[in-house]
Amino acid sequence: MGPIWQNLPVILDGLRLTIQYSIVAIILMVVIGLCAALMRLSTVAPLRWIATGYVEIFRSTPLLVQLFFIVLGLPAILPVNQWFGQLTYPILAAAFTLSLNEGAYVTEIIRAGILGVDRGQKEAAQSIAMNGFQTMRYIVLPQAFKRMIPPLVNQAAQTIKDTSLLAPVGIAELVYKGEIVIAETFASFAIWGLIAALYFVLIFSLSKFSSYLERRLQVDKR
């Protein structure tokens, strides 16, 4: 237990960074996913093509490759380090790449949720002179959101786990900090065990919050 107690501040700092990246990525993935889902359902063909291309590209390539390409590859052809700062760019690029990757999956979750709403309700909204935006805002999305809670929570849990892929591109988070501690102490069993336990606590807490939210919104009674 000695290596754990001696290096607990370092590990907790990594946990703090992991939580921060997760929160940013989860918020952005929902925003990106909502925009892309509406584009995929649009009657404007170019919007559908752009959204479809985005989803297929990010779902068909590994997240780690995307991180290497955007965080480490893009500075080779564009002066992005000068634009954003040599220390700031990798962090921004990693967080945005993670959000784009997760957003591609959320796009399909939201699209399926919207398509799952009964067409008759949309027609009823139009019959009382609601326009497309009002129908989506007040009729479709509130009902679709209930259906989307379980898959969105699953995707949020996956996002938390995927933050561990930021370590190979040099972004400090929980795994990155753990590797530093292990290199200094050689206590790999204890430190990896602690890191696994911290991930479990994070994701289990998210799962319990999801169950509470489902009960409050009576998802099973929709």
Short mmCIF file of C-alpha atoms in Angstrom, two decimals:
data_model
loop_
_atom_site.label_atom_id
_atom_site.label_comp_id
_atom_site.label_asym_id
_atom_site.label_seq_id
_atom_site.Cartn_x
_atom_site.Cartn_y
_atom_site.Cartn_z
CA MET A 1 0.00 0.00 0.00
CA GLY A 2 3.03 2.25 0.41
CA PRO A 3 3.38 3.26 -3.28
CA ILE A 4 -0.33 4.05 -3.42
CA TRP A 5 -0.36 6.37 -0.42
CA GLN A 6 2.90 8.05 -1.40
CA ASN A 7 1.69 8.77 -4.94
CA LEU A 8 -2.01 9.27 -4.25
CA PRO A 9 -1.91 13.05 -5.04
CA VAL A 10 -0.45 12.29 -8.49
CA ILE A 11 -3.08 9.64 -9.20
CA LEU A 12 -5.90 11.90 -7.98
CA ASP A 13 -4.61 14.70 -10.20
CA GLY A 14 -4.84 12.26 -13.12
CA LEU A 15 -8.37 11.37 -12.06
CA ARG A 16 -9.28 15.07 -12.01
CA LEU A 17 -7.97 15.50 -15.55
CA THR A 18 -9.84 12.40 -16.73
CA ILE A 19 -13.09 13.76 -15.28
CA GLN A 20 -12.50 17.14 -16.94
CA TYR A 21 -11.83 15.59 -20.35
CA SER A 22 -14.85 13.32 -19.94
CA ILE A 23 -17.20 16.20 -19.09
CA VAL A 24 -16.01 18.29 -22.04
CA ALA A 25 -16.20 15.33 -24.44
CA ILE A 26 -19.66 14.25 -23.25
CA ILE A 27 -21.10 17.76 -23.63
CA LEU A 28 -19.54 18.24 -27.06
CA MET A 29 -20.51 14.77 -28.30
CA VAL A 30 -24.18 15.46 -27.53
CA VAL A 31 -24.07 18.85 -29.28
CA ILE A 32 -22.22 17.41 -32.28
CA GLY A 33 -24.45 14.34 -32.34
CA LEU A 34 -27.65 16.43 -32.26
CA CYS A 35 -26.48 18.71 -35.08
CA ALA A 36 -25.30 15.77 -37.21
CA ALA A 37 -28.51 13.81 -36.55
CA LEU A 38 -30.67 16.74 -37.67
CA MET A 39 -28.46 17.11 -40.74
CA ARG A 40 -28.89 13.40 -41.54
CA LEU A 41 -32.67 13.80 -41.29
CA SER A 42 -32.68 17.00 -43.32
CA THR A 43 -34.40 17.22 -46.70
CA VAL A 44 -31.35 19.13 -47.98
CA ALA A 45 -29.18 16.55 -49.71
CA PRO A 46 -25.74 18.23 -49.17
CA LEU A 47 -26.38 18.38 -45.41
CA ARG A 48 -27.23 14.67 -45.40
CA TRP A 49 -24.09 13.87 -47.38
CA ILE A 50 -21.83 15.86 -45.02
CA ALA A 51 -23.33 14.27 -41.90
CA THR A 52 -23.21 10.77 -43.40
CA GLY A 53 -19.57 11.25 -44.42
CA TYR A 54 -18.65 12.45 -40.93
CA VAL A 55 -20.36 9.50 -39.23
CA GLU A 56 -18.88 6.89 -41.55
CA ILE A 57 -15.34 8.28 -41.36
CA PHE A 58 -15.23 8.49 -37.56
CA ARG A 59 -16.98 5.15 -37.01
CA SER A 60 -14.81 3.32 -39.52
CA THR A 61 -11.40 4.33 -38.19
CA PRO A 62 -9.89 3.60 -34.75
CA LEU A 63 -9.98 6.41 -32.21
CA LEU A 64 -6.27 5.99 -31.51
CA VAL A 65 -5.43 6.51 -35.20
CA GLN A 66 -7.65 9.62 -35.27
CA LEU A 67 -5.81 10.98 -32.22
CA PHE A 68 -2.40 10.37 -33.76
CA PHE A 69 -3.52 11.92 -37.06
CA ILE A 70 -5.05 15.10 -35.60
CA VAL A 71 -2.85 15.65 -32.52
CA LEU A 72 0.52 14.63 -33.99
CA GLY A 73 -0.01 14.52 -37.77
CA LEU A 74 -1.83 17.80 -38.42
CA PRO A 75 1.01 20.01 -37.04
CA ALA A 76 3.25 18.55 -39.77
CA ILE A 77 1.26 20.29 -42.53
CA LEU A 78 -0.38 23.22 -40.71
CA PRO A 79 1.08 25.70 -38.17
CA VAL A 80 -1.58 24.78 -35.61
CA ASN A 81 0.93 24.91 -32.76
CA GLN A 82 1.57 28.57 -33.60
CA TRP A 83 -2.14 29.31 -33.88
CA PHE A 84 -3.17 27.72 -30.58
CA GLY A 85 0.12 27.40 -28.67
CA GLN A 86 2.48 24.43 -28.51
CA LEU A 87 1.15 23.30 -25.13
CA THR A 88 -2.51 24.17 -25.72
CA TYR A 89 -3.02 22.66 -29.18
CA PRO A 90 -2.46 18.98 -28.21
CA ILE A 91 -4.97 19.28 -25.37
CA LEU A 92 -7.61 21.03 -27.48
CA ALA A 93 -7.06 18.69 -30.42
CA ALA A 94 -7.27 15.57 -28.24
CA ALA A 95 -10.47 16.71 -26.52
CA PHE A 96 -12.06 17.69 -29.84
CA THR A 97 -11.03 14.46 -31.56
CA LEU A 98 -12.49 12.42 -28.71
CA SER A 99 -15.72 14.44 -28.97
CA LEU A 100 -15.92 13.98 -32.74
CA ASN A 101 -15.41 10.22 -32.43
CA GLU A 102 -18.03 9.79 -29.72
CA GLY A 103 -20.33 12.26 -31.49
CA ALA A 104 -20.47 9.97 -34.54
CA TYR A 105 -22.03 7.22 -32.42
CA VAL A 106 -24.33 9.69 -30.63
CA THR A 107 -25.54 10.90 -34.03
CA GLU A 108 -27.01 7.48 -34.74
CA ILE A 109 -28.48 7.22 -31.22
CA ILE A 110 -30.27 10.57 -31.58
CA ARG A 111 -31.36 9.83 -35.16
CA ALA A 112 -32.88 6.52 -34.06
CA GLY A 113 -34.60 8.24 -31.12
CA ILE A 114 -36.16 10.87 -33.38
CA LEU A 115 -37.30 8.30 -35.94
CA GLY A 116 -38.84 6.27 -33.11
CA VAL A 117 -41.38 8.98 -32.31
CA ASP A 118 -44.76 8.16 -33.81
CA ARG A 119 -45.34 9.96 -37.11
CA GLY A 120 -48.94 10.69 -36.07
CA GLN A 121 -47.73 13.05 -33.37
CA LYS A 122 -45.74 15.04 -35.90
CA GLU A 123 -48.79 15.26 -38.12
CA ALA A 124 -50.90 16.35 -35.14
CA ALA A 125 -48.37 19.12 -34.39
CA GLN A 126 -48.54 20.30 -37.98
CA SER A 127 -52.34 20.28 -37.82
CA ILE A 128 -52.24 22.91 -35.07
CA ALA A 129 -49.92 25.09 -37.19
CA MET A 130 -46.62 24.20 -35.53
CA ASN A 131 -43.67 24.70 -37.83
CA GLY A 132 -40.82 22.20 -38.19
CA PHE A 133 -38.68 23.78 -35.45
CA GLN A 134 -41.57 23.92 -32.96
CA THR A 135 -42.53 20.32 -33.73
CA MET A 136 -38.96 19.15 -33.13
CA ARG A 137 -38.47 21.34 -30.04
CA TYR A 138 -41.75 20.70 -28.20
CA ILE A 139 -43.04 17.36 -29.52
CA VAL A 140 -40.32 15.14 -30.96
CA LEU A 141 -37.15 15.78 -28.94
CA PRO A 142 -38.73 15.56 -25.44
CA GLN A 143 -40.15 12.11 -26.27
CA ALA A 144 -37.06 10.97 -28.12
CA PHE A 145 -34.84 12.01 -25.20
CA LYS A 146 -36.47 9.47 -22.89
CA ARG A 147 -35.72 6.70 -25.37
CA MET A 148 -32.15 7.91 -25.75
CA ILE A 149 -31.16 7.93 -22.07
CA PRO A 150 -29.88 4.31 -21.80
CA PRO A 151 -27.79 4.35 -25.01
CA LEU A 152 -26.50 7.86 -24.27
CA VAL A 153 -25.36 6.76 -20.82
CA ASN A 154 -23.64 3.74 -22.37
CA GLN A 155 -21.86 6.07 -24.77
CA ALA A 156 -20.89 8.40 -21.93
CA ALA A 157 -19.37 5.42 -20.07
CA GLN A 158 -17.48 4.47 -23.22
CA THR A 159 -16.24 8.06 -23.48
CA ILE A 160 -14.83 7.91 -19.96
CA LYS A 161 -12.99 4.69 -20.81
CA ASP A 162 -11.77 6.12 -24.11
CA THR A 163 -10.01 9.00 -22.32
CA SER A 164 -7.34 6.40 -21.50
CA LEU A 165 -6.36 6.56 -25.21
CA LEU A 166 -5.18 10.14 -24.69
CA ALA A 167 -2.09 8.85 -22.87
CA PRO A 168 -0.32 7.45 -25.99
CA VAL A 169 -0.43 10.92 -27.63
CA GLY A 170 1.11 12.53 -24.55
CA ILE A 171 -1.99 14.00 -22.91
CA ALA A 172 -1.85 13.81 -19.12
CA GLU A 173 -4.80 11.97 -17.58
CA LEU A 174 -5.32 9.04 -15.20
CA VAL A 175 -3.47 6.36 -17.19
CA TYR A 176 -0.67 8.78 -18.11
CA LYS A 177 -0.13 9.70 -14.46
CA GLY A 178 -0.29 6.03 -13.47
CA GLU A 179 2.43 5.14 -15.98
CA ILE A 180 4.67 7.85 -14.50
CA VAL A 181 4.16 6.49 -10.99
CA ILE A 182 4.80 2.89 -12.13
CA ALA A 183 8.02 3.97 -13.89
CA GLU A 184 9.25 5.44 -10.59
CA THR A 185 8.03 2.77 -8.17
CA PHE A 186 7.68 -0.44 -10.27
CA ALA A 187 4.47 -1.10 -8.30
CA SER A 188 2.49 -2.00 -11.41
CA PHE A 189 0.02 -4.38 -9.70
CA ALA A 190 -1.03 -1.88 -7.03
CA ILE A 191 -1.18 1.17 -9.30
CA TRP A 192 -3.04 -0.51 -12.18
CA GLY A 193 -5.42 -1.99 -9.61
CA LEU A 194 -6.06 1.46 -8.17
CA ILE A 195 -6.61 2.95 -11.63
CA ALA A 196 -9.08 0.18 -12.53
CA ALA A 197 -10.94 0.78 -9.25
CA LEU A 198 -11.19 4.53 -9.94
CA TYR A 199 -12.60 3.91 -13.44
CA PHE A 200 -15.10 1.47 -11.94
CA VAL A 201 -16.27 4.03 -9.37
CA LEU A 202 -16.71 6.69 -12.07
CA ILE A 203 -18.68 4.50 -14.47
CA PHE A 204 -20.71 2.72 -11.79
CA SER A 205 -21.75 6.11 -10.39
CA LEU A 206 -22.81 7.20 -13.88
CA SER A 207 -24.81 3.99 -14.30
CA LYS A 208 -26.65 4.52 -10.99
CA PHE A 209 -27.41 8.15 -11.96
CA SER A 210 -28.83 6.88 -15.24
CA SER A 211 -31.10 4.44 -13.39
CA TYR A 212 -32.31 7.28 -11.16
CA LEU A 213 -32.97 9.48 -14.20
CA GLU A 214 -34.91 6.71 -15.93
CA ARG A 215 -37.12 6.23 -12.86
CA ARG A 216 -37.73 9.98 -12.57
CA LEU A 217 -38.67 10.27 -16.23
CA GLN A 218 -40.55 6.95 -16.21
CA VAL A 219 -38.77 5.78 -19.33
CA ASP A 220 -40.32 2.33 -19.13
CA LYS A 221 -43.82 3.86 -19.18
CA ARG A 222 -43.43 5.86 -22.34
#
